[in-house]
Amino acid sequence: MKDVNLGALMETVISELMIPASRVAFVDNHNSLEHALLILTQSGYTSIPVLNRQSGIEGIITTTHIIRAILGVRGYETDKLGELTVDAVMSREVPRMKETQLFFRAFEMSINHPFICVEDADERFVGILTRKTVLAKLYQSVRSQG
Ligand code: AMP
């Protein structure tokens, strides 16, 4: 997308700006914490989406969720990494938008969320919109207006 004025940006549909699902690191809600930790570590992110087998959005998992879940009174209980599933420890509160919704709503949601999960009309995950993209688009737009 090239530079657009602020008014037009606010009315851009977010599917034009999102990172597509094929380039997003995510885990399945049935995966073990061990697998989730591997994906988080390999991706370099501390927070990623959790999907179900139908590509529906179930939650968000963070390294903090995993560390807390395996922390016992006598230290880290690493056996739990293989025993617990993502579903048991993830957050179910997911900032989400439909792919046809407009930038302005994403702008508002980005105040409180580093990324927003994007879904299609059938509630299948199609990508994420990051705060970085939102800020970069705003910056480009404000700058181009001099
Ligand atoms: P950013 O605004 O680029 O710093 O991204 C904000 C957050 O979005 C990151 O901290 C991750 O939690 C998430 N994120 C960004 N890109 C990806 C990706 N390709 N796969 C999974 N999560 C991502």
PDB file of C-alpha atoms and ligand atoms in Angstrom:
ATOM      1  CA  MET A   1       0.000   0.000   0.000  1.00  0.00           C
ATOM      2  CA  LYS A   2       1.479   3.410  -0.974  1.00  0.00           C
ATOM      3  CA  ASP A   3       1.193   6.610   1.077  1.00  0.00           C
ATOM      4  CA  VAL A   4      -2.407   7.608   1.727  1.00  0.00           C
ATOM      5  CA  ASN A   5      -3.882  10.579   3.519  1.00  0.00           C
ATOM      6  CA  LEU A   6      -4.968  10.133   7.097  1.00  0.00           C
ATOM      7  CA  GLY A   7      -8.684  10.058   6.309  1.00  0.00           C
ATOM      8  CA  ALA A   8      -8.217   7.337   3.680  1.00  0.00           C
ATOM      9  CA  LEU A   9      -5.911   5.358   5.999  1.00  0.00           C
ATOM     10  CA  MET A  10      -8.551   5.339   8.739  1.00  0.00           C
ATOM     11  CA  GLU A  11     -10.965   3.756   6.261  1.00  0.00           C
ATOM     12  CA  THR A  12      -8.549   1.155   4.875  1.00  0.00           C
ATOM     13  CA  VAL A  13      -9.650  -2.440   5.471  1.00  0.00           C
ATOM     14  CA  ILE A  14      -7.183  -4.194   7.736  1.00  0.00           C
ATOM     15  CA  SER A  15      -6.708  -7.229   5.453  1.00  0.00           C
ATOM     16  CA  GLU A  16      -4.525  -4.928   3.309  1.00  0.00           C
ATOM     17  CA  LEU A  17      -2.163  -4.339   6.226  1.00  0.00           C
ATOM     18  CA  MET A  18      -2.019  -7.596   8.166  1.00  0.00           C
ATOM     19  CA  ILE A  19       0.753 -10.181   8.292  1.00  0.00           C
ATOM     20  CA  PRO A  20      -0.874 -13.235   6.607  1.00  0.00           C
ATOM     21  CA  ALA A  21      -1.362 -16.426   8.626  1.00  0.00           C
ATOM     22  CA  SER A  22       1.304 -18.193   6.527  1.00  0.00           C
ATOM     23  CA  ARG A  23       3.933 -15.869   8.050  1.00  0.00           C
ATOM     24  CA  VAL A  24       2.635 -15.956  11.642  1.00  0.00           C
ATOM     25  CA  ALA A  25       4.114 -18.226  14.328  1.00  0.00           C
ATOM     26  CA  PHE A  26       1.270 -19.935  16.196  1.00  0.00           C
ATOM     27  CA  VAL A  27       0.472 -23.075  18.188  1.00  0.00           C
ATOM     28  CA  ASP A  28      -2.439 -25.486  18.395  1.00  0.00           C
ATOM     29  CA  ASN A  29      -4.434 -25.512  21.644  1.00  0.00           C
ATOM     30  CA  HIS A  30      -3.741 -29.249  22.014  1.00  0.00           C
ATOM     31  CA  ASN A  31       0.028 -28.838  21.790  1.00  0.00           C
ATOM     32  CA  SER A  32       2.176 -29.473  24.858  1.00  0.00           C
ATOM     33  CA  LEU A  33       3.839 -26.576  26.667  1.00  0.00           C
ATOM     34  CA  GLU A  34       7.143 -28.051  25.540  1.00  0.00           C
ATOM     35  CA  HIS A  35       6.168 -27.580  21.899  1.00  0.00           C
ATOM     36  CA  ALA A  36       4.823 -24.080  22.574  1.00  0.00           C
ATOM     37  CA  LEU A  37       8.064 -23.072  24.265  1.00  0.00           C
ATOM     38  CA  LEU A  38       9.978 -24.353  21.245  1.00  0.00           C
ATOM     39  CA  ILE A  39       7.849 -22.312  18.817  1.00  0.00           C
ATOM     40  CA  LEU A  40       8.057 -19.192  21.012  1.00  0.00           C
ATOM     41  CA  THR A  41      11.830 -19.538  21.329  1.00  0.00           C
ATOM     42  CA  GLN A  42      12.367 -20.179  17.619  1.00  0.00           C
ATOM     43  CA  SER A  43      10.118 -17.284  16.622  1.00  0.00           C
ATOM     44  CA  GLY A  44      11.804 -14.827  18.988  1.00  0.00           C
ATOM     45  CA  TYR A  45       8.390 -13.563  20.185  1.00  0.00           C
ATOM     46  CA  THR A  46       7.141 -13.792  23.770  1.00  0.00           C
ATOM     47  CA  SER A  47       3.465 -13.913  22.769  1.00  0.00           C
ATOM     48  CA  ILE A  48       1.776 -15.735  19.856  1.00  0.00           C
ATOM     49  CA  PRO A  49      -1.753 -16.809  18.832  1.00  0.00           C
ATOM     50  CA  VAL A  50      -3.293 -20.173  19.710  1.00  0.00           C
ATOM     51  CA  LEU A  51      -5.541 -21.818  17.094  1.00  0.00           C
ATOM     52  CA  ASN A  52      -7.749 -24.909  17.054  1.00  0.00           C
ATOM     53  CA  ARG A  53      -7.709 -27.565  14.342  1.00  0.00           C
ATOM     54  CA  GLN A  54     -10.339 -25.687  12.361  1.00  0.00           C
ATOM     55  CA  SER A  55      -8.110 -22.557  12.284  1.00  0.00           C
ATOM     56  CA  GLY A  56     -10.342 -20.795  14.821  1.00  0.00           C
ATOM     57  CA  ILE A  57      -8.700 -18.426  17.297  1.00  0.00           C
ATOM     58  CA  GLU A  58      -8.650 -19.910  20.826  1.00  0.00           C
ATOM     59  CA  GLY A  59      -6.262 -17.683  22.750  1.00  0.00           C
ATOM     60  CA  ILE A  60      -2.820 -16.240  23.197  1.00  0.00           C
ATOM     61  CA  ILE A  61       0.124 -17.982  24.846  1.00  0.00           C
ATOM     62  CA  THR A  62       3.107 -16.205  26.347  1.00  0.00           C
ATOM     63  CA  THR A  63       6.390 -17.387  27.822  1.00  0.00           C
ATOM     64  CA  THR A  64       5.166 -15.972  31.157  1.00  0.00           C
ATOM     65  CA  HIS A  65       2.118 -18.301  31.092  1.00  0.00           C
ATOM     66  CA  ILE A  66       4.431 -21.266  30.594  1.00  0.00           C
ATOM     67  CA  ILE A  67       6.986 -20.281  33.231  1.00  0.00           C
ATOM     68  CA  ARG A  68       4.241 -19.651  35.789  1.00  0.00           C
ATOM     69  CA  ALA A  69       2.583 -22.990  35.022  1.00  0.00           C
ATOM     70  CA  ILE A  70       5.743 -25.003  35.664  1.00  0.00           C
ATOM     71  CA  LEU A  71       6.897 -23.058  38.710  1.00  0.00           C
ATOM     72  CA  GLY A  72       6.266 -25.155  41.825  1.00  0.00           C
ATOM     73  CA  VAL A  73       7.152 -24.561  45.474  1.00  0.00           C
ATOM     74  CA  ARG A  74      10.538 -26.259  45.018  1.00  0.00           C
ATOM     75  CA  GLY A  75      11.477 -24.620  41.748  1.00  0.00           C
ATOM     76  CA  TYR A  76      10.723 -25.390  38.089  1.00  0.00           C
ATOM     77  CA  GLU A  77       8.909 -28.675  37.512  1.00  0.00           C
ATOM     78  CA  THR A  78      10.046 -29.299  33.963  1.00  0.00           C
ATOM     79  CA  ASP A  79       8.089 -32.579  33.681  1.00  0.00           C
ATOM     80  CA  LYS A  80       4.996 -30.395  33.435  1.00  0.00           C
ATOM     81  CA  LEU A  81       6.201 -29.090  30.062  1.00  0.00           C
ATOM     82  CA  GLY A  82       5.281 -32.449  28.544  1.00  0.00           C
ATOM     83  CA  GLU A  83       2.185 -33.006  30.674  1.00  0.00           C
ATOM     84  CA  LEU A  84       0.264 -29.741  30.335  1.00  0.00           C
ATOM     85  CA  THR A  85      -1.357 -28.497  27.137  1.00  0.00           C
ATOM     86  CA  VAL A  86      -1.460 -24.952  25.806  1.00  0.00           C
ATOM     87  CA  ASP A  87      -5.211 -24.910  26.389  1.00  0.00           C
ATOM     88  CA  ALA A  88      -4.715 -25.231  30.162  1.00  0.00           C
ATOM     89  CA  VAL A  89      -2.532 -22.149  30.572  1.00  0.00           C
ATOM     90  CA  MET A  90      -3.259 -19.719  27.689  1.00  0.00           C
ATOM     91  CA  SER A  91      -5.223 -16.492  27.940  1.00  0.00           C
ATOM     92  CA  ARG A  92      -8.647 -16.662  26.306  1.00  0.00           C
ATOM     93  CA  GLU A  93      -8.947 -12.922  26.017  1.00  0.00           C
ATOM     94  CA  VAL A  94      -7.950 -12.243  22.442  1.00  0.00           C
ATOM     95  CA  PRO A  95      -7.991  -8.858  20.753  1.00  0.00           C
ATOM     96  CA  ARG A  96      -9.633  -9.738  17.428  1.00  0.00           C
ATOM     97  CA  MET A  97     -11.094  -8.075  14.367  1.00  0.00           C
ATOM     98  CA  LYS A  98     -12.736  -9.213  11.148  1.00  0.00           C
ATOM     99  CA  GLU A  99     -10.559  -8.766   8.051  1.00  0.00           C
ATOM    100  CA  THR A 100     -13.114  -6.364   6.547  1.00  0.00           C
ATOM    101  CA  GLN A 101     -13.025  -3.959   9.512  1.00  0.00           C
ATOM    102  CA  LEU A 102     -11.349  -0.586   9.198  1.00  0.00           C
ATOM    103  CA  PHE A 103      -7.976   0.759  10.309  1.00  0.00           C
ATOM    104  CA  PHE A 104      -9.492   3.229  12.755  1.00  0.00           C
ATOM    105  CA  ARG A 105     -10.698   0.421  15.031  1.00  0.00           C
ATOM    106  CA  ALA A 106      -7.272  -1.247  14.871  1.00  0.00           C
ATOM    107  CA  PHE A 107      -5.674   2.086  15.787  1.00  0.00           C
ATOM    108  CA  GLU A 108      -7.875   2.268  18.887  1.00  0.00           C
ATOM    109  CA  MET A 109      -7.214  -1.378  19.872  1.00  0.00           C
ATOM    110  CA  SER A 110      -3.455  -0.970  19.402  1.00  0.00           C
ATOM    111  CA  ILE A 111      -3.351   1.359  22.396  1.00  0.00           C
ATOM    112  CA  ASN A 112      -3.764  -1.688  24.644  1.00  0.00           C
ATOM    113  CA  HIS A 113      -2.604  -4.598  22.509  1.00  0.00           C
ATOM    114  CA  PRO A 114       0.729  -5.265  20.747  1.00  0.00           C
ATOM    115  CA  PHE A 115      -1.081  -7.282  18.064  1.00  0.00           C
ATOM    116  CA  ILE A 116      -4.634  -8.008  16.929  1.00  0.00           C
ATOM    117  CA  CYS A 117      -5.772 -11.383  15.563  1.00  0.00           C
ATOM    118  CA  VAL A 118      -7.635 -11.086  12.275  1.00  0.00           C
ATOM    119  CA  GLU A 119     -10.354 -13.545  11.199  1.00  0.00           C
ATOM    120  CA  ASP A 120     -12.601 -14.032   8.176  1.00  0.00           C
ATOM    121  CA  ALA A 121     -16.405 -14.135   8.099  1.00  0.00           C
ATOM    122  CA  ASP A 122     -16.299 -17.850   9.053  1.00  0.00           C
ATOM    123  CA  GLU A 123     -14.152 -17.038  12.111  1.00  0.00           C
ATOM    124  CA  ARG A 124     -11.034 -18.621  10.612  1.00  0.00           C
ATOM    125  CA  PHE A 125      -7.701 -17.030  11.511  1.00  0.00           C
ATOM    126  CA  VAL A 126      -6.240 -15.140   8.541  1.00  0.00           C
ATOM    127  CA  GLY A 127      -3.398 -13.141  10.111  1.00  0.00           C
ATOM    128  CA  ILE A 128      -2.346 -10.535  12.652  1.00  0.00           C
ATOM    129  CA  LEU A 129      -2.089  -6.772  12.607  1.00  0.00           C
ATOM    130  CA  THR A 130       0.776  -5.495  14.741  1.00  0.00           C
ATOM    131  CA  ARG A 131       1.114  -2.229  16.610  1.00  0.00           C
ATOM    132  CA  LYS A 132       4.319  -1.676  14.609  1.00  0.00           C
ATOM    133  CA  THR A 133       2.383  -1.764  11.311  1.00  0.00           C
ATOM    134  CA  VAL A 134      -0.294   0.543  12.710  1.00  0.00           C
ATOM    135  CA  LEU A 135       2.323   3.073  13.875  1.00  0.00           C
ATOM    136  CA  ALA A 136       4.337   2.824  10.652  1.00  0.00           C
ATOM    137  CA  LYS A 137       1.238   3.506   8.507  1.00  0.00           C
ATOM    138  CA  LEU A 138       0.250   6.448  10.692  1.00  0.00           C
ATOM    139  CA  TYR A 139       3.766   7.859  10.531  1.00  0.00           C
ATOM    140  CA  GLN A 140       3.921   7.538   6.710  1.00  0.00           C
ATOM    141  CA  SER A 141       0.545   9.167   6.374  1.00  0.00           C
ATOM    142  CA  VAL A 142       1.238  12.085   8.737  1.00  0.00           C
ATOM    143  CA  ARG A 143       4.673  12.678   7.180  1.00  0.00           C
ATOM    144  CA  SER A 144       3.366  12.664   3.603  1.00  0.00           C
ATOM    145  CA  GLN A 145       0.944  15.429   4.528  1.00  0.00           C
ATOM    146  CA  GLY A 146       3.908  17.612   5.524  1.00  0.00           C
TER     147      GLY A 146
HETATM  148  P1  AMP B   1       5.617  -5.712  16.595  1.00  0.00           P
HETATM  149  O1  AMP B   1       4.605  -4.598  16.646  1.00  0.00           O
HETATM  150  O2  AMP B   1       6.160  -6.040  15.234  1.00  0.00           O
HETATM  151  O3  AMP B   1       6.691  -5.545  17.636  1.00  0.00           O
HETATM  152  O4  AMP B   1       4.820  -7.034  17.015  1.00  0.00           O
HETATM  153  C1  AMP B   1       4.059  -7.032  18.184  1.00  0.00           C
HETATM  154  C2  AMP B   1       3.840  -8.457  18.649  1.00  0.00           C
HETATM  155  O5  AMP B   1       3.095  -9.177  17.661  1.00  0.00           O
HETATM  156  C3  AMP B   1       5.098  -9.296  18.858  1.00  0.00           C
HETATM  157  O6  AMP B   1       5.669  -9.062  20.130  1.00  0.00           O
HETATM  158  C4  AMP B   1       4.530 -10.702  18.763  1.00  0.00           C
HETATM  159  O7  AMP B   1       3.886 -11.052  19.990  1.00  0.00           O
HETATM  160  C5  AMP B   1       3.482 -10.548  17.683  1.00  0.00           C
HETATM  161  N1  AMP B   1       4.006 -10.883  16.351  1.00  0.00           N
HETATM  162  C6  AMP B   1       4.538 -10.058  15.431  1.00  0.00           C
HETATM  163  N2  AMP B   1       4.899 -10.716  14.314  1.00  0.00           N
HETATM  164  C7  AMP B   1       4.573 -12.022  14.526  1.00  0.00           C
HETATM  165  C8  AMP B   1       4.690 -13.230  13.755  1.00  0.00           C
HETATM  166  N3  AMP B   1       5.210 -13.242  12.524  1.00  0.00           N
HETATM  167  N4  AMP B   1       4.256 -14.384  14.299  1.00  0.00           N
HETATM  168  C9  AMP B   1       3.712 -14.405  15.553  1.00  0.00           C
HETATM  169  N5  AMP B   1       3.563 -13.299  16.322  1.00  0.00           N
HETATM  170  C10 AMP B   1       4.003 -12.123  15.835  1.00  0.00           C
END
